[in-house]
Coordinates of C-alpha atoms in Angstrom, one line a residue:
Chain O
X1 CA 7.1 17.5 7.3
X2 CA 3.1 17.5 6.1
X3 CA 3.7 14.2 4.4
X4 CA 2.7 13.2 1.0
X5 CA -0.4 15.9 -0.2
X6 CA -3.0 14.5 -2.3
X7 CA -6.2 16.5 -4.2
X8 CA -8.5 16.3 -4.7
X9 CA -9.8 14.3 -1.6
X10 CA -13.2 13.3 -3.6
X11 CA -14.2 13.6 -7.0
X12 CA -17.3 12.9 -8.5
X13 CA -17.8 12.8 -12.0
X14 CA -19.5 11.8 -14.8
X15 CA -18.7 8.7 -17.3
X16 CA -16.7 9.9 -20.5
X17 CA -15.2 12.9 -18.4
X18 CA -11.6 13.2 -17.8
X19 CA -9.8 13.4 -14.6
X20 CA -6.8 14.3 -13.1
X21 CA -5.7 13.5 -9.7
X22 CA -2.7 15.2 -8.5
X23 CA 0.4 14.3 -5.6
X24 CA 3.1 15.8 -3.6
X25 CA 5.6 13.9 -2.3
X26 CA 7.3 14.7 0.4
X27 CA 10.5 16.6 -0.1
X28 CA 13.7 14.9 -0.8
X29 CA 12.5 11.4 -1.7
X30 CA 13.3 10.0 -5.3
X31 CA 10.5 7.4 -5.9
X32 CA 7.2 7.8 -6.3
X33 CA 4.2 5.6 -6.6
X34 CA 0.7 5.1 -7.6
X35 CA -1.7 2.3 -6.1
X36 CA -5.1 1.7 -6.7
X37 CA -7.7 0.3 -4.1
X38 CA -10.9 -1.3 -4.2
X39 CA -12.9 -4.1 -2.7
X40 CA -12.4 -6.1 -5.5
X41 CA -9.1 -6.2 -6.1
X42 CA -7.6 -4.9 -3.4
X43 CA -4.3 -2.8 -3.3
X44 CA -3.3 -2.6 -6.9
X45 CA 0.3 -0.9 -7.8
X46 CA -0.3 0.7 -11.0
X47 CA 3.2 2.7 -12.0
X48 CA 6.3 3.8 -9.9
X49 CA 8.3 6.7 -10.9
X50 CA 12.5 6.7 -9.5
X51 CA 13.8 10.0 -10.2
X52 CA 10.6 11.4 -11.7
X53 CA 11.5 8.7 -14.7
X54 CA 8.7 5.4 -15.2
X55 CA 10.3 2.8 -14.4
X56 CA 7.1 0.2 -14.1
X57 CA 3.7 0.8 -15.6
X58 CA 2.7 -2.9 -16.3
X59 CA 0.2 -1.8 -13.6
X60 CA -1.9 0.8 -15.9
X61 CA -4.9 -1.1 -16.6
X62 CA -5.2 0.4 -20.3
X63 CA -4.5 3.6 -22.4
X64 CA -7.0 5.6 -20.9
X65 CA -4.9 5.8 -17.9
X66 CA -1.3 8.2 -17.6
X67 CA 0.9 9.2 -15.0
X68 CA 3.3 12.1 -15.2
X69 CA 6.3 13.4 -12.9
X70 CA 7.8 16.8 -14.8
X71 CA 9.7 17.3 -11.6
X72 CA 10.6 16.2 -8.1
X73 CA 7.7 17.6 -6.2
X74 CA 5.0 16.7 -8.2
X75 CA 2.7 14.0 -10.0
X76 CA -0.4 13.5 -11.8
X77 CA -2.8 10.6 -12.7
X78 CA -5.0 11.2 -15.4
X79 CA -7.7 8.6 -16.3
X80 CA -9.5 10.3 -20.0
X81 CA -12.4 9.3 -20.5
X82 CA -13.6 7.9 -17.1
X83 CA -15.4 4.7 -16.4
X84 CA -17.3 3.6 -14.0
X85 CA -15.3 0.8 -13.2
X86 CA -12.4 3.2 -12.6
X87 CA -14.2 4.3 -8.8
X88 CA -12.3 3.1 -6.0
X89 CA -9.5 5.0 -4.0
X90 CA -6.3 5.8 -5.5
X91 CA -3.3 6.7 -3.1
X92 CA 0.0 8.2 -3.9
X93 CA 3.2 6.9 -2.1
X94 CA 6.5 8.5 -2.1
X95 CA 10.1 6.6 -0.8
X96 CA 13.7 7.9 -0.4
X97 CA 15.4 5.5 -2.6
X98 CA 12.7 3.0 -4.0
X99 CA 14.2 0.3 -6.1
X100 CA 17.4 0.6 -4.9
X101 CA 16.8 -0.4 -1.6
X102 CA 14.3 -2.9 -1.3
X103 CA 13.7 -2.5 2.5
X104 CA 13.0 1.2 1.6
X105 CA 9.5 2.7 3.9
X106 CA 6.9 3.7 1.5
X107 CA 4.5 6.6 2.9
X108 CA 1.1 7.2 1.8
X109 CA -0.9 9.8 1.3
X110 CA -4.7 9.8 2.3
X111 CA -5.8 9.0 -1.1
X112 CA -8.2 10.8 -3.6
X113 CA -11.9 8.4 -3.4
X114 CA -12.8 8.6 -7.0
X115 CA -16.6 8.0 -8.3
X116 CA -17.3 7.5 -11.8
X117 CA -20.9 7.7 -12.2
Chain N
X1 CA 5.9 -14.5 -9.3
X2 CA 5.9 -12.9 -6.1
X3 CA 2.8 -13.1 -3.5
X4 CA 1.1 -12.9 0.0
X5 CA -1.8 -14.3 1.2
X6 CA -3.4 -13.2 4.4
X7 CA -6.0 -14.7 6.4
X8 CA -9.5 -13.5 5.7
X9 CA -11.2 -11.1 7.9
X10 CA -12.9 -10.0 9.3
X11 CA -11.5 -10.4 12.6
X12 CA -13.4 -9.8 15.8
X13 CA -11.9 -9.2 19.6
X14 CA -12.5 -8.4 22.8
X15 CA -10.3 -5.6 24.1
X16 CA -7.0 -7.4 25.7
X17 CA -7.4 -10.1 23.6
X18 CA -4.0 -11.6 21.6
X19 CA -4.0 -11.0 18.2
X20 CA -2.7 -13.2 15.6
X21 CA -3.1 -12.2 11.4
X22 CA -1.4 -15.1 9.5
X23 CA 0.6 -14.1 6.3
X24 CA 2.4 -16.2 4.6
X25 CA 4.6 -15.1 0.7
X26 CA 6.1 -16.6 -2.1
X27 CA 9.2 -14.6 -3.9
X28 CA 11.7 -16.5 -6.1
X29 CA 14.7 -14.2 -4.4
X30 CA 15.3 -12.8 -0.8
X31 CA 12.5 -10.1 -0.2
X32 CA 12.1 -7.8 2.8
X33 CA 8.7 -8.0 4.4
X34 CA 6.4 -5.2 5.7
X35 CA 3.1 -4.8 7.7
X36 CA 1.2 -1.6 7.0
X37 CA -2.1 -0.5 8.7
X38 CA -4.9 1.3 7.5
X39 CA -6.8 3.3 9.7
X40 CA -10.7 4.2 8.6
X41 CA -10.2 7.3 5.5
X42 CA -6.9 7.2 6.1
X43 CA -3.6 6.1 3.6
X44 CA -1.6 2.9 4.7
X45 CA 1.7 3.5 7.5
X46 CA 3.8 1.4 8.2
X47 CA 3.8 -1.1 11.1
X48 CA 6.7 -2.9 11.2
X49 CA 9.2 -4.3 8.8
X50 CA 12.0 -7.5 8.4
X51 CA 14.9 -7.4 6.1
X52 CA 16.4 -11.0 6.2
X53 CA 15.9 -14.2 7.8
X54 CA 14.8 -14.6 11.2
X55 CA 14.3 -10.8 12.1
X56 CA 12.0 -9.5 14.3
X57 CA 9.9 -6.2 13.6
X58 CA 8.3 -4.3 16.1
X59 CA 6.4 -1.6 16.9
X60 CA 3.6 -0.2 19.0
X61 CA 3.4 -4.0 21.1
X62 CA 3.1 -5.4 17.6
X63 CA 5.5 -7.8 16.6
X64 CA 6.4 -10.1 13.9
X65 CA 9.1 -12.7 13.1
X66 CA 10.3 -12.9 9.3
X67 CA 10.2 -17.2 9.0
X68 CA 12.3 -18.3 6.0
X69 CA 11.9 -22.1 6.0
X70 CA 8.1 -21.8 6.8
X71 CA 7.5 -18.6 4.6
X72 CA 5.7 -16.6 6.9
X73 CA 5.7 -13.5 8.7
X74 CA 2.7 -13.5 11.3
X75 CA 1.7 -10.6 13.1
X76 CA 1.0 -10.9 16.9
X77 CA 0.3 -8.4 19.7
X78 CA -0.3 -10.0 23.6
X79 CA -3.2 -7.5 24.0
X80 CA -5.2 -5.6 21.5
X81 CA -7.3 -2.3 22.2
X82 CA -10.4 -0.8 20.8
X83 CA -7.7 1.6 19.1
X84 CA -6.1 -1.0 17.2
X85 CA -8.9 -1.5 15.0
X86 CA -8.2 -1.5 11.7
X87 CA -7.1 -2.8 8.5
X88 CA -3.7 -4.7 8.4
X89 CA -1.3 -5.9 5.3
X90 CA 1.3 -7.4 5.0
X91 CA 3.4 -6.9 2.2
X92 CA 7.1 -8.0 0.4
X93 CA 9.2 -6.3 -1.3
X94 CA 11.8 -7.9 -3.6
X95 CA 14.7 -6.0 -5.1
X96 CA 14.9 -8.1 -8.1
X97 CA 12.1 -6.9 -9.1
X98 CA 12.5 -3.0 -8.8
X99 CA 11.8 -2.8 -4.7
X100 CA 8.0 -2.6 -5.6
X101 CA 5.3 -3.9 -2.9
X102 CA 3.4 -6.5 -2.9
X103 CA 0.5 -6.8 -0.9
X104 CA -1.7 -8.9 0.6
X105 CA -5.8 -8.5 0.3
X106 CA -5.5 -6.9 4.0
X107 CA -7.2 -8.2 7.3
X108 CA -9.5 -6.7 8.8
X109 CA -9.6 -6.2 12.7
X110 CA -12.2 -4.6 15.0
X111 CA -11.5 -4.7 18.7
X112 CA -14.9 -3.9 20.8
X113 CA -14.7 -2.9 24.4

């Protein structure tokens, strides 16, 4: 199995521009998740998708932050415009049965290391 | 609500040294509890993990014991290698609340020959 796939790796970009970072999880699991990381604040859960439908976005820091799921194998986080405040590393998680089964493993992936400048 | 604290790092050894990361967690129902390591540019894996009271995870020589009357779940290994350096957190998951993680701020550990 490769795992949960994440792109871009890095981005760079420029204040006011939008971005889109993008996550596969791995096949066959029903939840999906999106953290946020930075020295800061740590490991921030943002929103968690069961069955590609939102269940919790309390996380999302504001409007200029969505997350979509239009099916099983795939997810994006868009952050329009950018800030840069928004920099840090944001990961992607996938689990076979999330809130059903709260002992359920999450796996990463290797995260996409965002830089607003 | 729910939370973990962790010691503060960072934490330096010798190789063979014993390692202990404290973590202790509030939750308001019975949550299962989870230590994940993060490797340099890597994502987080899993450790180790406990479901209920007094459960012992292991893995890798890493172990942990899930205390319900002192709220903790402290991570130990008997002898650490230069390997083992990392980033460690511990984390709880509660299914009242939807089976989301919560984590701690993360330890970190470096191991010199």
């Amino acid at each position: 199995d490769a795992g949960v796939i994440q792109s871009p790796r890095h981005e760079v970009t420029e204040m006011g521009q939008e971005v889109t970072l993008r996550c596969k999880p791995i096949s066959g699991h029903n939840s999906l998740f999106w953290y946020r990381q930075t020295m800061m604040r740590g490991l921030e859960l943002l929103i968690y998708f069961n069955n590609n439908v939102p269940i919790d976005d309390s996380g999302m820091p504001e409007d200029r932050f969505s997350a979509k799921m239009p099916n099983a194998s795939f997810s994006t986080l868009k952050i329009q415009p950018s800030e840069p405040r928004d920099s840090a590393v944001y990961f992607c998680a996938s689990s076979l049965r999330g809130g059903l089964a709260g002992a359920d493993t999450q796996y990463f992936g290797p995260g996409t290391r965002l830089t607003v400048l | 609500g729910n939370s973990v604290t962790q010691m503060e790092g960072p934490v330096t050894l010798s190789e063979e040294a014993f390692l202990t990361i404290n973590c202790t967690y509030t939750a308001t129902g019975y949550p299962s509890l989870f230590w994940y390591v993060q490797y340099p540019g890597e994502g987080l894996q899993l450790l180790l993990k406990a479901t209920k009271a007094d459960d012992k995870g292991s893995n890798k020589g890493f172990e942990a014991t899930y205390r319900k009357e002192t709220t903790s779940f402290h991570l130990e290994k008997g002898s650490v290698q230069v390997s083992d350096s990392a980033v460690y957190f511990c984390a709880l998951s509660d299914q009242n609340q939807g089976g989301k993680l919560i984590f701690g701020q993360g330890t970190e550990l470096s191991v010199k020959p």
